[in-house]
């Protein structure tokens, strides 16, 4: 039985980054709905008295979802209707109708007046409906939505298309119609139209770039104030956006361990009245220095996880606000410090919570499915709204663009037009936000990028290592990629075929295994292989939770923890990881002993921190596939000083299998030499041949 959404669903204020919550009215909940399978109905037909509205739909859930109350697939056109009531105390101000996101093409009428259209299923839009209301306090809103079944030339990310995309085997149920909140706001005729916050160069100021629009903008005055700071007053004038620099006394930097935020309030006074908006940001700097990624001047190693932003029963729409907090918490509990929100401009509430919880985010727009001039233009049209909506969030430390040449027909090196499209998107994004690194074409061939990332999947640790080591240890200019059906192609790291530039190197997708136990096994060993290579700046595991038919998650689709047969995922993604010099054979049989029943191998330690650590290495036997909890007989095997971000020298382990058993699990522990605390752990499953 699916959870019942609140009534109305998603009642929280939808855009905390541009907060006018003192003057808003939510429109989520029940709307009249009429399917238009052939897309032939006109506004006049639908708007006439007596028109049949056979269904009600729950907004903001896509019409494919169970939560919407409709549950219909492959419908290309639908109509929504709702009566809205404007509060009486809004009289004399401008009433604005907001949509968080509607897939794909929306046309809107209020009181019979066409107020506008919007194309693009992942970006917000708004219409000033004051003139259409013409003084009424009650009016009917009609919304017509076109959602093409053939999505190849529109942005759709992981939504399934018919005809199919090249990546159809990892596509999911489409999301059509209104799928993010709808609401009204009121503001004066002269108002704050834009609100961008960035940390100052020295991280002791906040720079606010404020847009003002309306008939009395040139004569308006602004007052801007940050938490704990003095208000800064300035005139607006006629020269475009106003830049205000806010000093911050005793600044506290934002980081995953201390996600401190500053709230900024903007008050605009004009002949039309007073407008006020609020937002928050953090003082932090993300930058590259040679082949290192730095956060606030300190080395950052990304321990990321892929998050596709789907939920059972509600699709791309979170069932409630708590769902974002839950997913961010699951990522942290699993040892990750970053979430890659995959091919989706997520609901702003997700970033709101990531800021407050200290979770880093890799944000990226949805992809198209093929390369045409129209498709490339639609893809690029998302970039400016993405930065405008999400740029204030300190949690976002990486912007992504294309992914695996989706929307580029899997052929960047061989086509200059596609290289130009990638370069154009990169240049546009950098012109809008130069404060974050940008990945141009995640995982495959790069054209212009601030980070070199790559995707390699394999079903075994040995196969994985054989693909990864030439790339990281030998500087190979390419790597093998499996496209399904045994089809293997070689992807160049750079479109020109040359070596990778001296920028941070990341894996941004990896994983393998058909069952949860196989995936847990690969997660443990493949992650150890990554930690072997000091040149690497991080990775992104695929993935946090299952989605529909894709059973690759640490958690199931309903967010229940799956049995991986090993210690919690957090052990594989800790600051301190033990790297075992064993080529594992199979889940539950990493190492097979001969008649002497001895398990002998070397281990090394990868430690990420700000200072060297003295670490003791210990081992303890436990039951096959069991945990280390409650085990008492621990054998120490030596200690060593481990330098941060440098793989240690080996420590030799030699242990005899306990008497009377044919298989057991050897737990390996990295203990702080100063206080005995367990800093890292892993295990080796040992069996008699």
XYZ file of C-alpha atoms in Angstrom:
689
model
C 0.000 0.000 0.000
C 1.611 3.298 -1.047
C 1.932 6.095 1.502
C -0.871 8.630 1.344
C 0.417 12.133 0.489
C -0.558 14.956 2.804
C -3.581 17.026 1.842
C -2.571 19.140 0.103
C 0.649 17.341 -0.838
C 3.991 19.079 -0.554
C 2.608 22.017 1.499
C 6.006 23.578 2.288
C 7.143 26.778 0.564
C 8.604 25.650 -2.787
C 11.580 27.952 -3.420
C 13.574 28.738 -0.284
C 16.431 30.133 -2.386
C 14.186 33.090 -3.400
C 11.915 33.275 -0.422
C 8.694 35.327 -0.534
C 6.936 33.012 1.884
C 5.351 35.956 3.677
C 3.028 36.401 0.674
C 2.180 33.135 -1.076
C -0.622 30.630 -1.591
C -0.077 26.978 -2.495
C -2.073 25.434 -5.345
C -1.065 21.800 -4.887
C -3.846 19.278 -4.441
C -6.868 18.269 -6.526
C -7.276 19.721 -10.014
C -9.796 18.676 -12.649
C -8.140 16.652 -15.404
C -9.070 15.654 -18.942
C -6.964 13.477 -21.203
C -6.617 14.684 -24.789
C -5.043 11.636 -26.488
C -4.852 13.207 -29.943
C -4.010 16.727 -28.782
C -6.901 18.177 -30.776
C -8.938 19.948 -28.097
C -8.892 23.754 -28.106
C -9.064 26.167 -25.217
C -12.539 27.321 -26.215
C -13.841 23.760 -26.240
C -12.329 22.912 -22.887
C -13.345 26.202 -21.259
C -17.017 26.134 -22.238
C -19.611 25.454 -19.591
C -20.591 21.822 -19.417
C -17.322 20.456 -20.792
C -16.702 17.007 -19.385
C -13.883 16.778 -16.832
C -13.956 13.067 -16.075
C -11.041 12.883 -13.642
C -9.276 14.654 -10.831
C -5.504 14.679 -10.612
C -3.366 15.333 -7.559
C -0.784 18.020 -8.277
C 2.251 17.912 -8.267
C 2.430 14.272 -9.363
C 2.912 13.260 -13.005
C -0.063 11.644 -14.673
C 1.823 8.325 -15.013
C 2.131 7.978 -11.244
C -0.126 6.193 -8.809
C -0.042 9.230 -6.515
C -1.607 11.424 -9.207
C -4.777 9.344 -9.197
C -4.540 8.993 -12.988
C -1.871 6.354 -13.628
C -1.890 6.473 -17.415
C 1.149 5.868 -19.626
C 1.991 7.265 -23.066
C -0.595 10.034 -22.955
C 0.741 12.951 -25.008
C -1.668 15.715 -24.016
C -3.669 16.559 -20.932
C -5.663 19.503 -19.586
C -5.755 20.756 -15.999
C -8.388 23.026 -14.422
C -8.614 24.697 -11.053
C -10.420 27.635 -9.517
C -8.119 29.933 -7.613
C -9.121 32.452 -4.982
C -6.922 35.492 -4.476
C -6.741 36.782 -0.883
C -8.527 40.107 -0.501
C -5.513 41.744 1.132
C -3.510 41.237 -2.081
C -5.535 43.977 -3.759
C -3.452 46.636 -5.496
C -0.414 44.378 -5.969
C 0.757 42.073 -8.759
C -0.328 38.441 -8.568
C 2.123 35.930 -10.029
C 1.443 32.290 -10.890
C 4.484 29.998 -10.420
C 5.202 26.507 -11.724
C 8.175 24.571 -10.353
C 8.365 22.321 -13.421
C 5.984 20.955 -16.059
C 6.959 18.364 -18.637
C 7.178 19.312 -21.431
C 5.257 22.200 -23.087
C 2.742 24.133 -20.983
C 0.195 26.723 -22.116
C -1.697 28.609 -19.399
C -4.969 30.574 -19.398
C -6.423 32.538 -16.479
C -10.036 33.722 -16.641
C -10.022 32.863 -20.341
C -6.938 34.971 -21.080
C -3.792 33.316 -22.458
C -1.033 34.342 -20.033
C 1.880 32.438 -21.551
C 3.636 29.256 -22.625
C 6.773 27.512 -21.431
C 8.865 24.770 -23.032
C 11.243 22.626 -21.005
C 10.266 20.009 -18.468
C 12.808 20.744 -15.740
C 12.951 24.528 -15.371
C 10.658 26.859 -13.395
C 8.483 29.558 -14.921
C 6.046 32.233 -13.828
C 3.335 34.458 -15.285
C 2.033 37.760 -13.954
C -1.724 37.135 -14.052
C -2.863 40.455 -12.584
C -4.227 41.845 -15.841
C -5.978 38.573 -16.643
C -7.676 38.666 -13.244
C -8.910 42.197 -13.993
C -9.771 42.808 -10.359
C -11.442 39.438 -9.751
C -10.640 37.560 -6.578
C -11.722 34.262 -8.135
C -10.803 32.852 -11.535
C -10.347 29.593 -13.408
C -6.869 28.432 -14.402
C -6.511 26.125 -17.393
C -3.219 24.412 -18.236
C -2.616 22.423 -21.394
C 0.437 20.142 -21.319
C 2.047 18.438 -24.290
C 4.340 15.543 -23.363
C 5.689 13.882 -26.511
C 6.100 10.126 -26.457
C 9.047 10.592 -28.820
C 11.363 12.461 -26.486
C 14.605 12.116 -28.396
C 14.860 15.794 -29.370
C 13.649 17.233 -26.055
C 15.315 17.231 -22.650
C 14.088 14.211 -20.717
C 17.019 12.640 -18.869
C 16.148 9.122 -17.739
C 12.519 9.225 -18.939
C 11.759 6.513 -21.486
C 11.140 7.531 -25.096
C 9.274 5.755 -27.893
C 11.023 5.400 -30.348
C 13.697 4.366 -27.898
C 16.865 6.161 -26.925
C 20.211 4.427 -27.349
C 20.287 4.072 -23.555
C 16.761 2.654 -23.224
C 17.883 -0.228 -21.011
C 18.570 2.256 -18.197
C 15.566 4.522 -18.835
C 12.527 4.664 -16.565
C 8.830 5.560 -16.563
C 8.187 8.996 -18.104
C 7.129 11.998 -16.040
C 4.435 13.995 -17.827
C 2.480 17.065 -16.809
C 2.850 19.144 -13.661
C 5.443 17.418 -11.474
C 6.683 20.189 -9.198
C 4.638 22.553 -7.025
C 2.297 25.290 -8.279
C 1.687 28.416 -6.233
C 0.737 32.091 -6.217
C 2.820 34.966 -4.928
C 2.072 38.640 -4.599
C 4.547 41.483 -5.063
C 4.544 45.198 -5.865
C 4.730 46.377 -9.460
C 8.380 47.249 -8.833
C 10.040 44.170 -7.386
C 13.187 42.119 -6.873
C 13.550 40.067 -10.053
C 16.897 38.324 -9.464
C 18.926 37.441 -6.407
C 22.376 35.832 -6.757
C 24.697 35.274 -3.796
C 28.381 34.365 -4.031
C 31.208 34.306 -1.490
C 33.720 37.115 -1.794
C 37.241 36.295 -2.940
C 38.671 36.369 0.590
C 35.707 34.502 2.114
C 34.922 37.377 4.460
C 32.194 39.004 2.368
C 29.006 37.963 0.597
C 28.423 39.454 -2.835
C 24.750 39.976 -3.688
C 23.785 40.668 -7.305
C 20.209 41.922 -7.296
C 17.939 42.530 -10.249
C 15.070 45.003 -9.999
C 12.191 45.343 -12.460
C 9.098 47.484 -12.712
C 7.976 51.010 -13.569
C 9.798 52.719 -10.680
C 12.972 50.608 -10.622
C 15.317 53.517 -11.332
C 14.062 55.449 -8.309
C 13.906 52.486 -5.913
C 16.178 51.902 -2.933
C 17.588 48.627 -1.653
C 18.466 47.526 1.844
C 20.504 44.318 2.035
C 21.447 42.570 5.266
C 23.197 39.311 6.097
C 22.917 37.362 9.332
C 24.613 39.300 12.105
C 25.700 42.106 9.802
C 24.746 45.732 9.432
C 22.251 46.670 6.701
C 23.702 48.094 3.493
C 21.543 50.669 1.725
C 21.905 51.675 -1.913
C 19.995 53.249 -4.785
C 19.050 51.062 -7.732
C 19.592 53.426 -10.669
C 19.372 52.455 -14.322
C 22.552 50.455 -14.924
C 21.115 46.970 -14.550
C 21.693 44.573 -11.651
C 22.925 46.107 -8.417
C 25.983 44.567 -6.753
C 26.170 44.871 -2.979
C 29.112 43.582 -0.944
C 28.241 42.539 2.602
C 31.122 42.334 5.110
C 31.014 39.312 7.423
C 32.647 39.694 10.816
C 34.449 36.584 12.129
C 33.346 34.537 9.108
C 32.472 30.872 9.536
C 33.134 28.786 6.451
C 30.668 26.274 5.026
C 31.919 22.688 4.831
C 30.472 19.165 5.124
C 31.503 19.032 8.782
C 30.283 22.555 9.601
C 27.595 23.607 7.102
C 27.205 27.143 8.398
C 24.814 29.339 6.417
C 24.221 33.067 6.257
C 20.730 34.362 5.547
C 20.518 37.440 3.357
C 17.418 39.643 3.306
C 16.768 42.084 0.468
C 14.209 44.851 0.977
C 13.185 47.022 -1.977
C 11.324 50.273 -1.381
C 9.721 52.125 -4.272
C 6.696 54.223 -5.112
C 4.862 50.916 -5.668
C 5.470 49.688 -2.124
C 7.894 47.333 -0.409
C 9.117 43.985 -1.711
C 11.212 41.622 0.364
C 12.980 38.359 -0.468
C 15.297 36.142 1.522
C 17.860 33.527 0.672
C 20.882 31.850 2.157
C 24.394 30.948 1.123
C 27.628 29.710 2.615
C 31.148 31.050 2.605
C 33.147 28.395 0.823
C 35.519 28.093 -2.123
C 35.685 25.121 -4.484
C 38.620 25.198 -6.896
C 41.178 23.128 -8.737
C 44.918 23.427 -8.219
C 46.806 21.296 -10.701
C 45.487 17.763 -10.311
C 43.886 18.442 -6.926
C 40.370 19.479 -5.998
C 40.293 21.904 -3.060
C 37.505 22.963 -0.705
C 38.359 26.039 1.348
C 42.013 25.497 0.474
C 42.133 21.898 1.717
C 42.300 18.739 -0.370
C 38.860 17.356 -1.222
C 38.427 13.704 -2.112
C 34.968 13.045 -3.509
C 33.278 9.945 -2.122
C 30.122 10.214 -4.158
C 27.027 8.213 -4.943
C 24.634 8.380 -7.886
C 21.104 9.506 -6.990
C 18.543 9.405 -9.795
C 15.747 11.180 -7.938
C 12.934 8.620 -8.367
C 10.459 7.355 -5.790
C 7.926 4.497 -5.827
C 4.373 5.672 -6.546
C 5.440 9.308 -7.195
C 8.113 9.051 -9.911
C 10.391 12.081 -10.246
C 8.413 13.964 -7.591
C 9.375 13.443 -3.965
C 6.356 12.188 -1.984
C 7.062 14.742 0.751
C 9.772 17.089 1.949
C 11.131 14.521 4.382
C 12.011 12.237 1.449
C 14.880 14.557 0.509
C 16.203 14.509 4.073
C 15.904 10.722 4.170
C 17.896 10.207 0.971
C 20.610 12.632 2.034
C 20.806 10.814 5.360
C 21.116 7.425 3.652
C 23.979 8.756 1.547
C 25.810 10.015 4.613
C 25.187 6.800 6.590
C 26.725 4.880 3.680
C 29.951 6.874 3.926
C 29.446 9.306 1.055
C 30.215 13.020 1.147
C 28.686 13.879 -2.258
C 25.509 13.066 -4.152
C 25.532 13.167 -7.932
C 21.938 14.084 -8.796
C 21.812 12.332 -12.134
C 20.368 13.928 -15.283
C 17.749 15.868 -13.369
C 17.363 19.418 -12.117
C 16.071 18.392 -8.720
C 13.388 20.172 -6.736
C 14.954 23.187 -4.944
C 13.964 21.740 -1.573
C 16.586 19.012 -2.063
C 19.373 21.587 -2.320
C 17.903 23.505 0.608
C 18.383 20.427 2.781
C 21.782 19.525 1.294
C 23.030 22.986 2.288
C 21.899 22.457 5.859
C 23.117 18.885 6.193
C 26.531 19.525 4.650
C 26.161 17.119 1.725
C 28.128 18.070 -1.383
C 26.205 17.941 -4.666
C 27.158 17.361 -8.293
C 24.283 18.987 -10.206
C 23.519 18.486 -13.893
C 20.670 19.100 -16.353
C 18.586 16.505 -18.134
C 19.813 15.186 -21.465
C 18.254 14.873 -24.876
C 18.413 11.572 -26.727
C 19.890 12.522 -30.084
C 21.927 15.233 -31.756
C 20.167 17.840 -33.885
C 20.387 21.616 -33.866
C 16.999 21.791 -32.136
C 17.971 19.221 -29.503
C 21.245 20.989 -28.733
C 19.419 24.322 -28.411
C 16.899 22.802 -25.984
C 19.713 21.320 -23.930
C 21.551 24.660 -23.744
C 18.329 26.487 -22.828
C 18.427 24.764 -19.408
C 21.830 26.139 -18.430
C 20.970 29.736 -17.533
C 17.842 28.786 -15.516
C 19.871 26.104 -13.726
C 22.469 28.630 -12.569
C 19.868 31.285 -11.771
C 17.777 28.921 -9.648
C 20.483 26.853 -7.975
C 23.632 28.972 -7.985
C 23.192 30.279 -4.419
C 23.595 26.812 -2.912
C 27.021 26.166 -1.356
C 26.354 22.419 -1.473
C 26.780 22.427 -5.265
C 30.508 22.003 -5.881
C 30.444 20.543 -9.419
C 28.312 21.438 -12.424
C 27.806 18.701 -14.991
C 26.589 19.086 -18.574
C 26.403 16.158 -20.999
C 26.630 12.562 -19.781
C 28.251 9.762 -21.795
C 27.510 11.609 -25.035
C 23.761 11.162 -24.569
C 22.278 13.691 -26.928
C 25.502 13.563 -28.949
C 24.895 10.188 -30.631
C 27.932 8.608 -28.916
C 30.372 10.212 -31.323
C 32.190 13.270 -29.997
C 35.719 12.532 -31.314
C 34.483 11.941 -34.849
C 32.283 15.012 -35.291
C 33.401 18.629 -34.969
C 29.794 19.862 -34.775
C 29.281 17.801 -31.632
C 32.560 19.015 -30.181
C 31.396 22.566 -30.881
C 28.125 21.867 -29.042
C 30.001 20.577 -25.999
C 32.386 23.528 -26.030
C 29.512 25.984 -26.463
C 27.663 24.555 -23.452
C 30.832 24.629 -21.349
C 31.625 28.219 -22.315
C 28.062 29.314 -21.563
C 28.065 27.721 -18.125
C 31.477 29.169 -17.240
C 30.326 32.619 -18.352
C 27.401 32.363 -15.927
C 29.328 30.833 -13.026
C 33.119 30.830 -12.916
C 33.192 29.798 -9.242
C 32.637 26.043 -9.727
C 34.385 23.387 -11.818
C 32.414 22.178 -14.830
C 32.410 18.713 -16.407
C 31.580 18.918 -20.100
C 30.749 15.305 -21.014
C 30.783 13.128 -17.959
C 32.442 9.767 -18.212
C 33.420 9.666 -21.852
C 35.333 11.883 -24.258
C 36.099 15.413 -23.061
C 36.369 18.566 -25.157
C 36.627 21.427 -22.634
C 36.495 20.478 -18.970
C 37.736 21.452 -15.519
C 37.741 17.837 -14.321
C 38.635 14.671 -16.212
C 36.146 11.993 -15.235
C 35.479 8.523 -16.593
C 32.938 5.703 -16.277
C 34.058 2.092 -16.178
C 31.810 -0.803 -15.178
C 32.877 -4.402 -14.674
C 31.354 -7.483 -13.071
C 34.475 -8.522 -11.128
C 37.182 -6.770 -9.123
C 39.911 -8.352 -11.250
C 38.328 -7.210 -14.505
C 37.783 -3.760 -13.021
C 41.415 -3.429 -11.935
C 42.651 -4.526 -15.359
C 40.715 -1.651 -16.956
C 41.465 1.004 -14.349
C 45.203 0.552 -13.843
C 46.307 1.453 -17.390
C 44.211 4.614 -17.210
C 45.450 5.791 -13.805
C 48.909 4.257 -13.467
C 50.084 4.418 -17.086
C 48.224 7.470 -18.400
C 46.506 5.602 -21.229
C 44.555 8.012 -23.499
C 41.516 5.749 -23.681
C 39.566 3.004 -21.950
C 37.084 0.237 -22.881
C 33.343 0.781 -22.547
C 30.726 -1.953 -22.815
C 27.604 -0.947 -24.733
C 25.660 -4.150 -24.101
C 25.357 -7.335 -26.092
C 29.098 -7.896 -25.907
C 29.778 -4.712 -27.857
C 32.983 -3.100 -26.515
C 34.227 0.248 -27.791
C 37.284 2.253 -26.825
C 36.565 5.773 -25.617
C 39.197 8.485 -25.765
C 39.698 10.561 -22.642
C 40.161 13.691 -24.777
C 38.588 14.366 -28.171
C 41.974 15.216 -29.686
C 43.375 11.831 -28.642
C 46.045 13.446 -26.512
C 46.846 12.967 -22.843
C 44.517 14.230 -20.159
C 45.247 17.768 -18.980
C 46.728 18.375 -15.528
C 43.358 18.754 -13.797
C 41.687 16.621 -11.111
C 40.865 13.087 -12.226
C 37.694 11.381 -10.994
C 35.772 8.243 -11.588
C 32.141 9.323 -11.753
C 30.363 5.983 -12.273
C 31.369 2.438 -11.361
C 29.871 -0.746 -9.972
C 29.071 -4.292 -10.951
C 27.176 -7.437 -10.052
C 23.714 -8.834 -10.674
C 22.733 -9.588 -7.061
C 22.999 -7.409 -3.969
C 25.720 -9.708 -2.589
C 27.738 -9.451 -5.810
C 27.359 -5.683 -5.761
C 28.445 -5.481 -2.138
C 31.499 -7.566 -3.006
C 32.380 -5.318 -5.940
C 31.758 -2.183 -3.908
C 34.305 -3.321 -1.337
C 37.027 -4.435 -3.749
C 36.559 -1.983 -6.601
C 36.604 0.950 -4.173
C 39.841 -0.377 -2.687
C 41.337 -0.356 -6.178
C 40.428 3.308 -6.572
C 42.022 4.153 -3.222
C 45.225 2.523 -4.453
C 45.793 5.385 -6.930
C 46.937 8.608 -5.280
C 46.383 10.574 -8.493
C 42.619 10.192 -8.151
C 40.445 12.963 -6.670
C 37.420 10.788 -6.007
C 34.641 8.619 -7.354
C 30.879 8.133 -7.650
C 29.393 4.701 -6.878
C 26.354 3.549 -8.845
C 24.025 3.854 -6.968
C 22.206 4.851 -3.766
C 18.939 2.954 -4.347
C 17.250 0.769 -6.947
C 15.021 2.398 -9.545
C 12.266 0.308 -11.148
C 14.035 -2.511 -13.053
C 17.556 -1.267 -12.226
C 18.686 -3.231 -9.160
C 22.003 -1.479 -8.577
C 21.290 0.257 -5.278
C 22.716 -0.101 -1.812
C 19.076 0.381 -0.826
C 15.944 -0.964 -2.463
C 13.544 1.347 -4.312
C 11.557 1.770 -1.082
C 14.843 2.731 0.659
C 15.109 -0.493 2.677
C 18.719 -1.595 3.181
C 19.615 -4.579 0.986
C 21.679 -7.541 2.124
C 25.139 -7.085 0.619
C 26.787 -9.919 2.524
C 29.467 -7.575 3.860
C 30.002 -4.877 6.449
C 28.061 -1.643 5.964
C 28.851 0.383 2.857
C 30.322 3.107 5.053
C 33.421 0.949 5.664
C 34.235 1.011 1.945
C 33.873 4.797 1.792
C 35.570 5.908 4.996
C 38.354 8.462 5.379
C 40.642 5.539 6.183
C 40.488 2.448 3.956
C 42.509 -0.760 4.058
C 43.642 -1.824 0.584
C 44.149 -5.589 0.506
C 46.696 -7.110 -1.882
C 44.468 -10.001 -2.877
C 42.781 -10.781 -6.193
C 39.386 -11.901 -4.868
C 37.852 -14.967 -6.471
C 34.126 -14.756 -5.732
C 31.687 -13.435 -3.145
C 32.246 -15.392 0.078
C 35.502 -16.848 -1.306
C 37.939 -13.983 -1.672
C 40.911 -16.198 -0.848
C 41.322 -19.976 -0.917
C 43.971 -21.588 1.306
C 45.935 -24.754 0.738
C 46.512 -27.488 3.273
C 48.329 -25.213 5.709
C 45.066 -23.253 6.175
C 47.039 -19.997 6.180
C 45.786 -16.684 4.862
C 48.835 -14.569 4.025
C 48.847 -11.279 2.132
C 49.880 -7.631 2.355
C 47.642 -4.683 3.054
C 48.180 -0.966 2.538
C 46.339 1.989 4.026
C 44.802 4.977 2.260
C 44.069 7.789 4.682
C 42.402 11.114 3.909
C 42.876 13.821 6.494
C 44.847 16.954 7.237
C 47.765 15.345 9.105
C 49.734 12.072 9.233
C 48.248 9.318 11.393
C 49.973 6.563 13.329
C 47.881 3.484 12.629
C 48.061 -0.056 13.998
C 46.816 -2.930 11.847
C 44.908 -5.757 13.506
C 42.986 -8.855 12.448
C 40.261 -10.967 14.020
C 38.466 -14.068 12.760
C 34.706 -14.289 12.670
C 32.026 -16.565 11.233
C 31.689 -16.808 7.471
C 29.788 -13.765 6.169
C 29.458 -12.478 9.741
C 30.195 -9.073 11.238
C 33.070 -8.094 13.534
C 30.693 -7.015 16.279
C 31.433 -8.689 19.605
C 34.606 -10.474 18.452
C 37.338 -10.327 21.089
C 40.543 -12.085 19.974
C 42.313 -9.381 17.999
C 45.849 -9.917 16.677
C 48.016 -6.893 15.913
C 50.282 -7.086 12.874
C 52.326 -3.916 13.205
C 51.890 -0.188 12.963
C 53.021 2.583 10.651
C 52.677 6.296 10.019
C 50.354 7.044 7.110
C 50.639 10.289 5.152
C 47.390 11.901 3.958
C 46.427 11.072 0.360
C 49.421 8.762 -0.079
C 49.113 4.983 -0.172
C 51.144 3.487 2.651
C 53.884 0.904 2.596
C 52.641 -2.687 2.987
C 51.917 -4.462 6.235
C 52.036 -8.257 6.072
C 49.140 -10.285 7.430
C 49.498 -13.983 8.195
C 46.649 -15.751 9.962
C 45.659 -19.408 10.254
C 42.056 -20.368 9.661
C 40.417 -21.326 12.979
C 40.283 -25.053 13.732
C 37.212 -26.980 12.780
C 35.872 -24.638 10.092
C 36.136 -24.784 6.321
C 35.463 -21.076 5.840
C 35.610 -17.911 7.928
C 35.777 -14.158 7.579
C 38.996 -12.355 8.522
C 38.184 -8.835 9.693
C 40.964 -6.294 9.213
C 41.072 -3.169 11.345
C 42.988 0.102 11.156
C 43.316 1.346 14.745
C 44.462 4.752 15.869
C 47.739 4.181 17.695
C 46.981 7.076 20.031
C 43.516 6.136 21.296
C 42.667 2.722 19.842
C 39.638 3.925 17.893
C 38.747 1.946 14.766
C 39.490 4.281 11.847
C 38.851 1.822 9.042
C 37.880 -1.777 8.440
C 37.399 -4.370 5.742
C 37.302 -8.150 5.521
C 38.595 -11.097 3.526
C 36.471 -14.224 3.159
C 38.760 -17.259 3.417
C 37.925 -20.864 2.535
C 39.830 -24.149 2.366
C 40.518 -25.346 -1.157
